[in-house]
Tab-separated table of C-alpha atoms in Angstrom:
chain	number	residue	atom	x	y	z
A	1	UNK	CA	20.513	-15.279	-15.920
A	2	UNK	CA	18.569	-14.021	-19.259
A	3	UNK	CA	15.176	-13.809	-19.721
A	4	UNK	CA	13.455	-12.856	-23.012
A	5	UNK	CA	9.589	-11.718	-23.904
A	6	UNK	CA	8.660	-13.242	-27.210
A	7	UNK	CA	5.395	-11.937	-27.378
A	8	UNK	CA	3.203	-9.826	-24.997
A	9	UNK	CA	-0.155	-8.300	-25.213
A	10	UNK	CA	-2.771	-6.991	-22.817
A	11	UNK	CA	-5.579	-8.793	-22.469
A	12	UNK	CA	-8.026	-6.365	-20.299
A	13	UNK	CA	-7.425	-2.784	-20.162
A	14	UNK	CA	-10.130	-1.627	-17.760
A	15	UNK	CA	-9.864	0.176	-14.059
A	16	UNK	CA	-6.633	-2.387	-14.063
A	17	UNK	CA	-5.120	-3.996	-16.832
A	18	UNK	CA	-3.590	-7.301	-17.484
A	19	UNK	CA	-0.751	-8.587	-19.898
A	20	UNK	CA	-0.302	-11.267	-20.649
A	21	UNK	CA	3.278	-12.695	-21.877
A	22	UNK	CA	5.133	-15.604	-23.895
A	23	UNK	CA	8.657	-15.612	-22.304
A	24	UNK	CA	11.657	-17.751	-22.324
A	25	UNK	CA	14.034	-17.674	-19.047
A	26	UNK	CA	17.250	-19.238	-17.536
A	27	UNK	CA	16.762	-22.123	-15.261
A	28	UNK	CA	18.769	-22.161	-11.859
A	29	UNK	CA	19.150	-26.057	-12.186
A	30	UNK	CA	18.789	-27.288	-16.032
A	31	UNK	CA	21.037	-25.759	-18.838
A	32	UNK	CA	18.316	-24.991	-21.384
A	33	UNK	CA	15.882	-22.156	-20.939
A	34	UNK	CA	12.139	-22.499	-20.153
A	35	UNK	CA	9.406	-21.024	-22.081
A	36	UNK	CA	5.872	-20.240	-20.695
A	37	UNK	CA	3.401	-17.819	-20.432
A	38	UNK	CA	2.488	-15.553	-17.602
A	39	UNK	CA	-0.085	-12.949	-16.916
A	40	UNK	CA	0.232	-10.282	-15.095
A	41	UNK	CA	-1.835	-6.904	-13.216
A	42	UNK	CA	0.144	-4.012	-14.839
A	43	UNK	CA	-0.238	-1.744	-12.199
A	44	UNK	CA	1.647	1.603	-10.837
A	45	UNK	CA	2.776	2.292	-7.496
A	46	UNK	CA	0.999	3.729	-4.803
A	47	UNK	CA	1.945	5.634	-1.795
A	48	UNK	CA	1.451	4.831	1.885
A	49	UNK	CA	2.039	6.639	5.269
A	50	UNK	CA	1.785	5.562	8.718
A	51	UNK	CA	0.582	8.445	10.652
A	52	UNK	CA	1.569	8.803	14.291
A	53	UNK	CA	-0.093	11.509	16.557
A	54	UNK	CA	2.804	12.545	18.707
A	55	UNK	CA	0.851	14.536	20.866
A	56	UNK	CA	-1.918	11.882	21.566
A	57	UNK	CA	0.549	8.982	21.522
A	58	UNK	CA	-1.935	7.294	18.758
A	59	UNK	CA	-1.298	5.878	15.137
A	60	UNK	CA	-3.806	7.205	12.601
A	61	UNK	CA	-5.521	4.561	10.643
A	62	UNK	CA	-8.798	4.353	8.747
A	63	UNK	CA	-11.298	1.798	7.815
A	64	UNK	CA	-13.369	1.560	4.147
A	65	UNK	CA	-14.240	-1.137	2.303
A	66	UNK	CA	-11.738	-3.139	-0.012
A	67	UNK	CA	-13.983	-5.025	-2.558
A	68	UNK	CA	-11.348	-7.701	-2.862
A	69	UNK	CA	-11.405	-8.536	0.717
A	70	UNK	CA	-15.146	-10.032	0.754
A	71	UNK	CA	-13.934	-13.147	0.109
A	72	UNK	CA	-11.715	-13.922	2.946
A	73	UNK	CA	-13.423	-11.081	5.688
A	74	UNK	CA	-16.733	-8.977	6.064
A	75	UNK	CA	-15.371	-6.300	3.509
A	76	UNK	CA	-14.333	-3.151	5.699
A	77	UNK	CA	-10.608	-3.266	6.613
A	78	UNK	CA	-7.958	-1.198	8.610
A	79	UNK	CA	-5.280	0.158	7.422
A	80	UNK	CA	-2.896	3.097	7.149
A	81	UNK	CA	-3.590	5.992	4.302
A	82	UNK	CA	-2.646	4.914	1.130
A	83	UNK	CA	-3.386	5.608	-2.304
A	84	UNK	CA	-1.984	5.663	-6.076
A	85	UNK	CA	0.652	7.824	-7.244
A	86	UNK	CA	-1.169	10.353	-10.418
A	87	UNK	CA	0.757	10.853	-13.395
A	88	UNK	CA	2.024	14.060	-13.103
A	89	UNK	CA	2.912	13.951	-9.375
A	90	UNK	CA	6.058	12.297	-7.216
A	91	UNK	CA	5.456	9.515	-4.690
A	92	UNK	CA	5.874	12.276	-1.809
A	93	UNK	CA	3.427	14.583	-3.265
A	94	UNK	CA	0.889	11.849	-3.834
A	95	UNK	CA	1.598	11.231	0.125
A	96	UNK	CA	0.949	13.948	1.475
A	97	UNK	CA	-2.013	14.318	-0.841
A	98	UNK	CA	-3.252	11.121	0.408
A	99	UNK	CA	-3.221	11.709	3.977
A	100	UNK	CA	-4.726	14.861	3.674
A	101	UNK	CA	-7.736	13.299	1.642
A	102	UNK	CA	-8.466	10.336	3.973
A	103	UNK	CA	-7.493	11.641	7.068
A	104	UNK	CA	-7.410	15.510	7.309
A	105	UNK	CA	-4.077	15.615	8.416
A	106	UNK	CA	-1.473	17.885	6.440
A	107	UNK	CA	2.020	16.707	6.581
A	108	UNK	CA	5.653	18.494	6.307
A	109	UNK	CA	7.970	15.979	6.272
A	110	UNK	CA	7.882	12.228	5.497
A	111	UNK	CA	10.348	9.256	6.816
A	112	UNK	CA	10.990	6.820	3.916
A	113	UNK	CA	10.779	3.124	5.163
A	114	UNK	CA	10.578	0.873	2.157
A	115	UNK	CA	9.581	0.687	-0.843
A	116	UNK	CA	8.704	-3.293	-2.127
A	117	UNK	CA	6.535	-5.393	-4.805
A	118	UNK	CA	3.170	-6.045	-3.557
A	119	UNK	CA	2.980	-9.509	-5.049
A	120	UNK	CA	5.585	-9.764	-7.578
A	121	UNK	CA	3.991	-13.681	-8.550
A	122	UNK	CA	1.092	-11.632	-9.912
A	123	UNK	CA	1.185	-7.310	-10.129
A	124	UNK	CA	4.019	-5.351	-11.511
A	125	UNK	CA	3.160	-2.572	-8.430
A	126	UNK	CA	5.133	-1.215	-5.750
A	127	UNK	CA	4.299	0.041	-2.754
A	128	UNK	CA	6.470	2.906	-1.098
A	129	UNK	CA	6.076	3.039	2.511
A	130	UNK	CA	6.284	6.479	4.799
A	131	UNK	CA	6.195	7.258	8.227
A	132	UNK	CA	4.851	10.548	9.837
A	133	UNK	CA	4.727	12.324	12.953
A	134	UNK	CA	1.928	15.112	12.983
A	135	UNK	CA	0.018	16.524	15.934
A	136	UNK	CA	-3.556	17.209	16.391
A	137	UNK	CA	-3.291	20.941	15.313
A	138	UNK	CA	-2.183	19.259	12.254
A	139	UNK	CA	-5.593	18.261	11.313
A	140	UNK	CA	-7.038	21.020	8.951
A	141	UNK	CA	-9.539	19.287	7.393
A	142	UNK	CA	-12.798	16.996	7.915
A	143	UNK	CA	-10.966	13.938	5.945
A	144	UNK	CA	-12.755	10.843	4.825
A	145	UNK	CA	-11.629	11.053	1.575
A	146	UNK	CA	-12.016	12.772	-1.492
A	147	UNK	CA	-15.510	14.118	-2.536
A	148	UNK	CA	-15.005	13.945	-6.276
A	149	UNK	CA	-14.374	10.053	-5.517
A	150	UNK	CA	-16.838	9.436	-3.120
A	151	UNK	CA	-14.944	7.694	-1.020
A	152	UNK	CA	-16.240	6.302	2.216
A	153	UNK	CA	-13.582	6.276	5.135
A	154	UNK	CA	-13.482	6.271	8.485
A	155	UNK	CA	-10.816	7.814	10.551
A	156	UNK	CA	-9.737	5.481	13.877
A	157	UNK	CA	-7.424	6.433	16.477
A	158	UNK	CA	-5.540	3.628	18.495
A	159	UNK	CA	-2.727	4.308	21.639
A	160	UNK	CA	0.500	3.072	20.579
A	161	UNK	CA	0.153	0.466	23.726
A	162	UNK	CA	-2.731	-1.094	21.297
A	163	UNK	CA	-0.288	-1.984	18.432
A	164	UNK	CA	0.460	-5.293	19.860
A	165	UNK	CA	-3.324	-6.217	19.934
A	166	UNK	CA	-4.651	-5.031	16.665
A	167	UNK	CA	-1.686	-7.054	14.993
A	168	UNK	CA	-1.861	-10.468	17.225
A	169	UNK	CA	-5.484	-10.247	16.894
A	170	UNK	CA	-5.978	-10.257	13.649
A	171	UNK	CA	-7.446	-6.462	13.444
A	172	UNK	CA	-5.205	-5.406	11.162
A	173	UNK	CA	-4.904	-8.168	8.543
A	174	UNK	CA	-3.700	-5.476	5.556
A	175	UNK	CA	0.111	-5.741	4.808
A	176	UNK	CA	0.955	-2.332	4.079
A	177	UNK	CA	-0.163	-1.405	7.858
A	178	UNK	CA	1.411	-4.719	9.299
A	179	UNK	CA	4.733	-3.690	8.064
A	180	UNK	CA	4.210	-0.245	8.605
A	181	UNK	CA	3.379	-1.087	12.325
A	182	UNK	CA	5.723	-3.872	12.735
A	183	UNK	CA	8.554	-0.839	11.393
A	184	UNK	CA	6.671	1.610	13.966
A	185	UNK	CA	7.803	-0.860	17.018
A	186	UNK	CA	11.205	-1.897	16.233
A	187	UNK	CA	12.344	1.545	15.215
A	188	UNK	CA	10.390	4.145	17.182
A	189	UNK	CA	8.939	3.123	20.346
């Protein structure tokens, strides 16, 4: 199967940018190629770590507000620490970075679980999911995020018995943390 961009250009290059492409590919069932054009969000990867408080027996997740998600909820979701990758930093750098920002927490070591398109239909980003064990003497900082973003987060606590719950209730509705928690039960507990 061959695929071939004929012409591609971005058509918004703001806080996220958008291409938009003329392109000719294979066909599974039909001998000649298709041509069409597609947009897509041209977007990097970002980082995210489930957090589990060994100590405790809790996960670590936090709750902001997601812009996007006013359409479909009140706004504010949960979700496990995540963020984007910087330029001059690797994906377990911006990690541990991460977690340290939102939640306080400074890690050591980080478990790789997957890393996965978002939406591939739409966004060129990945997401590369972590898992980490960390204890409350772990926490070395206030968290909440970054101050030079002025980011708004709150830090939430949940026993590992509540897993079940916040994902057949509908509490955590963010796919990053469904996976991450869905990973969490079939591999750790």
């Amino acid at each position: 199967m061959k695929y071939h961009i004929l012409k591609e250009t971005i058509v918004y290059d703001g806080f996220l940018k958008i291409k938009q492409a003329l392109i000719t590919h294979d066909r599974f069932q039909k001998d000649n190629p298709v041509t069409c054009t597609r947009e897509a969000l041209d977007k990097a990867g970002f980082v995210a770590v489930l957090l589990f408080e060994k100590d405790t027996d809790q996960i670590i997740l936090i709750n902001q507000f997601r812009y996007p998600s006013i359409e479909n909820g009140n706004g504010w979701l949960l979700e496990i620490p995540a963020g984007g990758v910087e330029k001059e930093e690797g994906i377990i750098e911006a990690g541990i970075r991460e977690v340290e920002e939102e939640t306080g927490y400074v890690l050591t070591d980080l478990e790789h679980i997957q890393t996965c398109f978002t939406s591939p239909g739409i966004t060129s980003e990945r997401m590369h999911l972590y898992y980490s064990e960390v204890t409350q003497g772990d926490k070395k900082s206030k968290g909440g995020g970054a101050p030079d973003e002025d980011e708004d987060i709150q830090i939430c606590k949940y026993s590992v018995k509540e897993i079940h719950t916040l994902l057949n209730s509908e509490i955590v509705v963010d796919a990053k943390s469904i996976i991450a928690l869905q990973w969490l039960m079939l591999n750790k507990l």
